[in-house]
Amino acid sequence: MPRVSIGTPDRARPGPPPAGVEGPVETCAYFDGERDPVHLHLHRLSEGTAMRLSPIGLDRLGYVWEGAVEAGGHRLERGSSFIVEQGAALEVVAQAEAALAVFAPGHAPEVLRDGGHVHLLPYDRVPRVPDRTGSGTTGALHSDGRCPTCELWLNENSLAGRPEAPSPEEALRGTHAHPADEIIFITEGQVRLGHRLYDRGTALAIAAHTLYGFSPGPEGVSFITFRPTRADTIRFAAGGDYAESTYFNGIGTIAYLEPVAG
């Protein structure tokens, strides 16, 4: 995989659902190649359509990008998420036209965990970080990699709009790297890479230890970041490290719901 790969909605490949996904859904693959360390598929469901995530040897994390679904006896509105651990299954039924971004590691882990659990996180239970500095930056945490039976990470951020690209000095201050492979998916607004703007529905696959940076478009940007494992350290090109978990201090624990029995 290139160090940074850009997947746009018009370049996402339509096709059948991947292994472990069943049902009459429209699927587009952003990243699912043999050499892609992290996979992303976008599934579109018409109202009333059921999609089943059957048991496989991978943990999967789904984010409700558009619409709403019912899963495990709970309603998941836009901005909700769910985790289906290896060996577990979940049926998702669209309550309106819905689009689900589903992430997974590209390969099964060498050492299998116990797995077998499903975690549901409705929108109103997602721990959130308010704008602490007046800059318009907010965040939220869906999965922090601390679960005893899965290590998946998903956070979301929103940045206020910026009419022009940052200066080279500003860009350098924001250039950083993470020690794990990741995919960033633009949920709203536009992201600026260099002097080019990319719309909502764009995904960036970034290899571990790759220095990169971006800025929000004129109307701002919201995005989610998925990693298949917890990777807390951010290394800045200008020098210095930062523990990403520090940003989420004080927001409380992630209180997942479990599927309703029966």
CSV table of C-alpha atoms in Angstrom, one decimal:
chain,number,residue,atom,x,y,z
A,1,MET,CA,0.0,0.0,0.0
A,2,PRO,CA,1.3,3.5,-0.7
A,3,ARG,CA,2.1,5.5,2.4
A,4,VAL,CA,-1.1,7.6,1.8
A,5,SER,CA,-3.9,6.5,-0.4
A,6,ILE,CA,-7.0,8.6,-1.2
A,7,GLY,CA,-10.3,6.9,-1.9
A,8,THR,CA,-13.1,9.1,-3.3
A,9,PRO,CA,-16.8,8.2,-3.7
A,10,ASP,CA,-16.5,8.1,-7.5
A,11,ARG,CA,-13.5,5.8,-7.3
A,12,ALA,CA,-14.8,3.4,-4.7
A,13,ARG,CA,-15.4,0.0,-6.4
A,14,PRO,CA,-19.0,-1.3,-6.5
A,15,GLY,CA,-19.3,-5.0,-6.0
A,16,PRO,CA,-20.6,-7.8,-3.8
A,17,PRO,CA,-20.3,-7.6,0.0
A,18,PRO,CA,-17.1,-8.9,1.5
A,19,ALA,CA,-17.0,-12.2,3.3
A,20,GLY,CA,-19.1,-12.2,6.4
A,21,VAL,CA,-21.6,-9.7,5.1
A,22,GLU,CA,-24.9,-10.9,3.7
A,23,GLY,CA,-28.1,-9.3,2.4
A,24,PRO,CA,-29.4,-7.2,-0.4
A,25,VAL,CA,-27.1,-4.2,0.1
A,26,GLU,CA,-25.2,-1.9,-2.3
A,27,THR,CA,-21.5,-2.2,-1.4
A,28,CYS,CA,-18.6,-0.1,-2.5
A,29,ALA,CA,-15.0,-1.1,-1.5
A,30,TYR,CA,-12.7,1.8,-0.7
A,31,PHE,CA,-9.8,-0.3,0.5
A,32,ASP,CA,-9.9,-4.1,0.5
A,33,GLY,CA,-6.8,-5.4,-1.3
A,34,GLU,CA,-4.5,-8.1,-0.1
A,35,ARG,CA,-1.9,-5.5,0.7
A,36,ASP,CA,-4.3,-3.1,2.4
A,37,PRO,CA,-3.6,-3.4,6.2
A,38,VAL,CA,-7.0,-1.8,7.0
A,39,HIS,CA,-10.2,-2.4,5.0
A,40,LEU,CA,-13.2,-0.1,4.5
A,41,HIS,CA,-16.5,-0.9,2.8
A,42,LEU,CA,-19.5,1.4,2.5
A,43,HIS,CA,-22.9,-0.4,2.6
A,44,ARG,CA,-26.1,1.3,1.5
A,45,LEU,CA,-29.4,-0.1,2.7
A,46,SER,CA,-32.9,0.8,1.6
A,47,GLU,CA,-35.6,1.2,4.2
A,48,GLY,CA,-36.5,-2.2,5.7
A,49,THR,CA,-33.4,-4.0,4.3
A,50,ALA,CA,-31.6,-6.3,6.6
A,51,MET,CA,-27.8,-6.8,6.5
A,52,ARG,CA,-26.3,-9.6,8.5
A,53,LEU,CA,-22.7,-9.6,9.7
A,54,SER,CA,-22.0,-13.3,10.1
A,55,PRO,CA,-19.2,-14.7,12.2
A,56,ILE,CA,-15.6,-14.4,10.8
A,57,GLY,CA,-12.1,-14.3,12.3
A,58,LEU,CA,-11.9,-10.5,12.3
A,59,ASP,CA,-13.2,-7.8,14.6
A,60,ARG,CA,-15.4,-5.2,12.7
A,61,LEU,CA,-16.5,-1.8,13.5
A,62,GLY,CA,-19.5,-0.1,11.8
A,63,TYR,CA,-20.4,3.6,11.8
A,64,VAL,CA,-23.8,4.9,10.9
A,65,TRP,CA,-22.9,7.6,8.4
A,66,GLU,CA,-26.4,8.3,7.0
A,67,GLY,CA,-29.9,7.3,8.1
A,68,ALA,CA,-30.7,5.1,11.0
A,69,VAL,CA,-30.7,1.3,11.7
A,70,GLU,CA,-32.0,-1.1,14.3
A,71,ALA,CA,-29.4,-3.5,15.6
A,72,GLY,CA,-29.6,-5.9,18.5
A,73,GLY,CA,-32.9,-4.5,19.6
A,74,HIS,CA,-31.6,-0.9,19.8
A,75,ARG,CA,-32.1,2.1,17.4
A,76,LEU,CA,-28.8,3.5,16.1
A,77,GLU,CA,-29.2,7.0,14.7
A,78,ARG,CA,-26.7,8.7,12.4
A,79,GLY,CA,-23.4,9.1,14.3
A,80,SER,CA,-23.9,5.8,16.2
A,81,SER,CA,-21.5,2.9,16.0
A,82,PHE,CA,-21.3,-0.9,16.7
A,83,ILE,CA,-18.5,-3.4,17.2
A,84,VAL,CA,-18.9,-7.1,16.1
A,85,GLU,CA,-16.0,-9.1,17.5
A,86,GLN,CA,-14.5,-12.1,15.8
A,87,GLY,CA,-16.9,-15.1,16.0
A,88,ALA,CA,-19.9,-12.8,16.7
A,89,ALA,CA,-22.9,-12.0,14.5
A,90,LEU,CA,-25.3,-9.0,14.2
A,91,GLU,CA,-28.3,-8.2,12.0
A,92,VAL,CA,-28.7,-4.6,11.1
A,93,VAL,CA,-32.1,-3.4,9.7
A,94,ALA,CA,-32.4,0.0,8.0
A,95,GLN,CA,-35.1,2.2,9.6
A,96,ALA,CA,-34.7,4.6,6.7
A,97,GLU,CA,-32.3,4.7,3.8
A,98,ALA,CA,-28.9,4.2,5.5
A,99,ALA,CA,-25.2,4.2,4.8
A,100,LEU,CA,-22.8,2.2,7.0
A,101,ALA,CA,-19.0,2.6,6.9
A,102,VAL,CA,-17.6,-0.8,8.1
A,103,PHE,CA,-13.9,-1.1,9.0
A,104,ALA,CA,-11.9,-4.1,9.7
A,105,PRO,CA,-8.2,-5.2,9.9
A,106,GLY,CA,-6.9,-6.4,6.6
A,107,HIS,CA,-5.8,-9.8,8.0
A,108,ALA,CA,-6.7,-11.9,11.0
A,109,PRO,CA,-4.5,-11.5,14.0
A,110,GLU,CA,-1.7,-14.0,14.7
A,111,VAL,CA,-3.0,-14.5,18.2
A,112,LEU,CA,-6.8,-14.8,18.5
A,113,ARG,CA,-8.6,-13.2,21.4
A,114,ASP,CA,-11.7,-14.7,23.1
A,115,GLY,CA,-14.0,-12.4,21.1
A,116,GLY,CA,-17.6,-13.2,20.4
A,117,HIS,CA,-19.1,-10.0,21.7
A,118,VAL,CA,-21.2,-7.3,20.2
A,119,HIS,CA,-21.0,-3.7,21.5
A,120,LEU,CA,-23.7,-1.1,20.5
A,121,LEU,CA,-23.1,2.6,20.9
A,122,PRO,CA,-26.1,4.9,20.1
A,123,TYR,CA,-25.4,8.5,19.3
A,124,ASP,CA,-26.6,9.8,22.6
A,125,ARG,CA,-24.2,7.6,24.5
A,126,VAL,CA,-21.0,8.6,22.6
A,127,PRO,CA,-18.6,10.4,25.0
A,128,ARG,CA,-17.8,13.9,23.6
A,129,VAL,CA,-15.1,16.5,24.0
A,130,PRO,CA,-16.5,20.1,23.8
A,131,ASP,CA,-14.7,23.0,22.2
A,132,ARG,CA,-12.2,23.8,25.0
A,133,THR,CA,-10.2,26.5,23.3
A,134,GLY,CA,-12.8,28.5,21.3
A,135,SER,CA,-11.2,27.2,18.0
A,136,GLY,CA,-14.3,25.2,17.0
A,137,THR,CA,-12.5,21.9,17.4
A,138,THR,CA,-14.6,19.1,19.0
A,139,GLY,CA,-14.2,15.4,19.4
A,140,ALA,CA,-15.8,12.1,20.4
A,141,LEU,CA,-14.7,8.6,21.2
A,142,HIS,CA,-16.4,5.4,20.1
A,143,SER,CA,-13.8,2.8,20.9
A,144,ASP,CA,-10.5,3.3,22.7
A,145,GLY,CA,-8.8,-0.1,22.2
A,146,ARG,CA,-9.1,-1.0,25.9
A,147,CYS,CA,-11.7,-3.6,25.6
A,148,PRO,CA,-10.4,-7.0,27.0
A,149,THR,CA,-11.6,-8.8,23.8
A,150,CYS,CA,-10.8,-6.3,21.0
A,151,GLU,CA,-8.4,-3.5,20.3
A,152,LEU,CA,-10.3,-1.4,17.8
A,153,TRP,CA,-10.1,2.4,17.9
A,154,LEU,CA,-12.5,4.9,16.5
A,155,ASN,CA,-12.7,8.6,17.3
A,156,GLU,CA,-14.3,11.5,15.5
A,157,ASN,CA,-13.4,15.2,15.2
A,158,SER,CA,-14.8,18.4,13.8
A,159,LEU,CA,-12.7,21.4,12.8
A,160,ALA,CA,-13.9,24.9,12.1
A,161,GLY,CA,-13.7,26.2,8.5
A,162,ARG,CA,-10.6,27.8,7.0
A,163,PRO,CA,-10.8,29.8,3.8
A,164,GLU,CA,-7.2,29.3,2.7
A,165,ALA,CA,-4.5,26.7,3.0
A,166,PRO,CA,-2.2,27.1,6.0
A,167,SER,CA,1.2,28.6,5.6
A,168,PRO,CA,4.2,26.2,5.3
A,169,GLU,CA,5.1,27.0,8.9
A,170,GLU,CA,1.5,26.3,10.1
A,171,ALA,CA,1.4,23.1,8.0
A,172,LEU,CA,4.6,21.9,9.6
A,173,ARG,CA,3.3,22.3,13.1
A,174,GLY,CA,0.3,20.1,12.3
A,175,THR,CA,2.3,17.4,10.4
A,176,HIS,CA,2.4,14.2,12.5
A,177,ALA,CA,2.5,10.4,12.4
A,178,HIS,CA,0.8,7.5,14.3
A,179,PRO,CA,2.4,4.1,15.1
A,180,ALA,CA,-0.5,2.2,13.6
A,181,ASP,CA,-2.2,2.0,10.2
A,182,GLU,CA,-5.4,4.0,10.0
A,183,ILE,CA,-8.2,5.2,7.8
A,184,ILE,CA,-9.8,8.6,8.0
A,185,PHE,CA,-13.3,9.0,6.6
A,186,ILE,CA,-14.7,12.4,5.9
A,187,THR,CA,-18.3,12.5,7.2
A,188,GLU,CA,-19.1,16.1,6.5
A,189,GLY,CA,-17.6,19.2,4.9
A,190,GLN,CA,-14.3,19.2,3.0
A,191,VAL,CA,-10.7,18.3,3.8
A,192,ARG,CA,-7.8,20.1,2.2
A,193,LEU,CA,-4.7,18.2,1.2
A,194,GLY,CA,-2.1,20.6,-0.1
A,195,HIS,CA,-4.2,23.0,-2.2
A,196,ARG,CA,-6.9,20.5,-3.2
A,197,LEU,CA,-10.3,20.0,-1.5
A,198,TYR,CA,-11.9,16.6,-1.1
A,199,ASP,CA,-15.6,16.2,-0.3
A,200,ARG,CA,-17.5,14.2,2.3
A,201,GLY,CA,-17.3,10.5,1.5
A,202,THR,CA,-13.5,10.7,0.9
A,203,ALA,CA,-11.3,8.2,2.8
A,204,LEU,CA,-7.6,8.5,3.5
A,205,ALA,CA,-5.6,5.3,4.2
A,206,ILE,CA,-2.4,6.2,6.0
A,207,ALA,CA,0.4,3.7,6.7
A,208,ALA,CA,1.9,3.5,10.2
A,209,HIS,CA,4.7,6.0,11.0
A,210,THR,CA,3.8,8.1,7.9
A,211,LEU,CA,4.1,11.9,8.5
A,212,TYR,CA,1.0,13.7,7.1
A,213,GLY,CA,-1.2,16.7,7.7
A,214,PHE,CA,-4.4,18.3,6.4
A,215,SER,CA,-6.6,21.2,7.1
A,216,PRO,CA,-10.4,21.9,7.0
A,217,GLY,CA,-12.1,23.4,4.0
A,218,PRO,CA,-13.9,26.8,4.0
A,219,GLU,CA,-17.1,25.3,5.7
A,220,GLY,CA,-15.2,23.1,8.1
A,221,VAL,CA,-14.7,19.3,8.2
A,222,SER,CA,-15.9,16.4,10.3
A,223,PHE,CA,-14.2,13.0,10.2
A,224,ILE,CA,-13.8,9.7,11.9
A,225,THR,CA,-10.5,7.9,12.4
A,226,PHE,CA,-10.3,4.1,12.6
A,227,ARG,CA,-7.3,2.0,13.7
A,228,PRO,CA,-7.2,-1.8,14.1
A,229,THR,CA,-5.3,-1.4,17.3
A,230,ARG,CA,-4.7,1.1,20.1
A,231,ALA,CA,-1.9,3.5,19.2
A,232,ASP,CA,-1.7,6.3,21.6
A,233,THR,CA,1.4,8.2,20.6
A,234,ILE,CA,1.4,11.1,18.1
A,235,ARG,CA,4.8,12.1,16.8
A,236,PHE,CA,5.1,15.6,15.4
A,237,ALA,CA,7.4,16.4,12.5
A,238,ALA,CA,8.5,19.6,14.3
A,239,GLY,CA,9.5,17.6,17.3
A,240,GLY,CA,7.8,16.2,20.4
A,241,ASP,CA,5.3,13.4,21.2
A,242,TYR,CA,1.7,13.6,22.5
A,243,ALA,CA,-0.5,11.0,24.0
A,244,GLU,CA,-3.7,11.1,22.0
A,245,SER,CA,-5.7,9.7,25.0
A,246,THR,CA,-4.9,12.9,26.9
A,247,TYR,CA,-7.3,14.7,24.6
A,248,PHE,CA,-10.1,12.5,25.8
A,249,ASN,CA,-9.4,12.7,29.5
A,250,GLY,CA,-12.4,13.5,31.6
A,251,ILE,CA,-15.1,12.4,29.2
A,252,GLY,CA,-16.0,9.3,31.1
A,253,THR,CA,-16.1,5.7,30.1
A,254,ILE,CA,-17.7,4.3,26.9
A,255,ALA,CA,-21.0,2.8,28.1
A,256,TYR,CA,-21.9,0.2,25.4
A,257,LEU,CA,-25.2,-1.5,25.1
A,258,GLU,CA,-25.4,-5.2,24.5
A,259,PRO,CA,-27.9,-6.8,22.1
A,260,VAL,CA,-31.3,-7.5,23.7
A,261,ALA,CA,-31.7,-11.2,24.4
A,262,GLY,CA,-34.3,-13.2,22.5
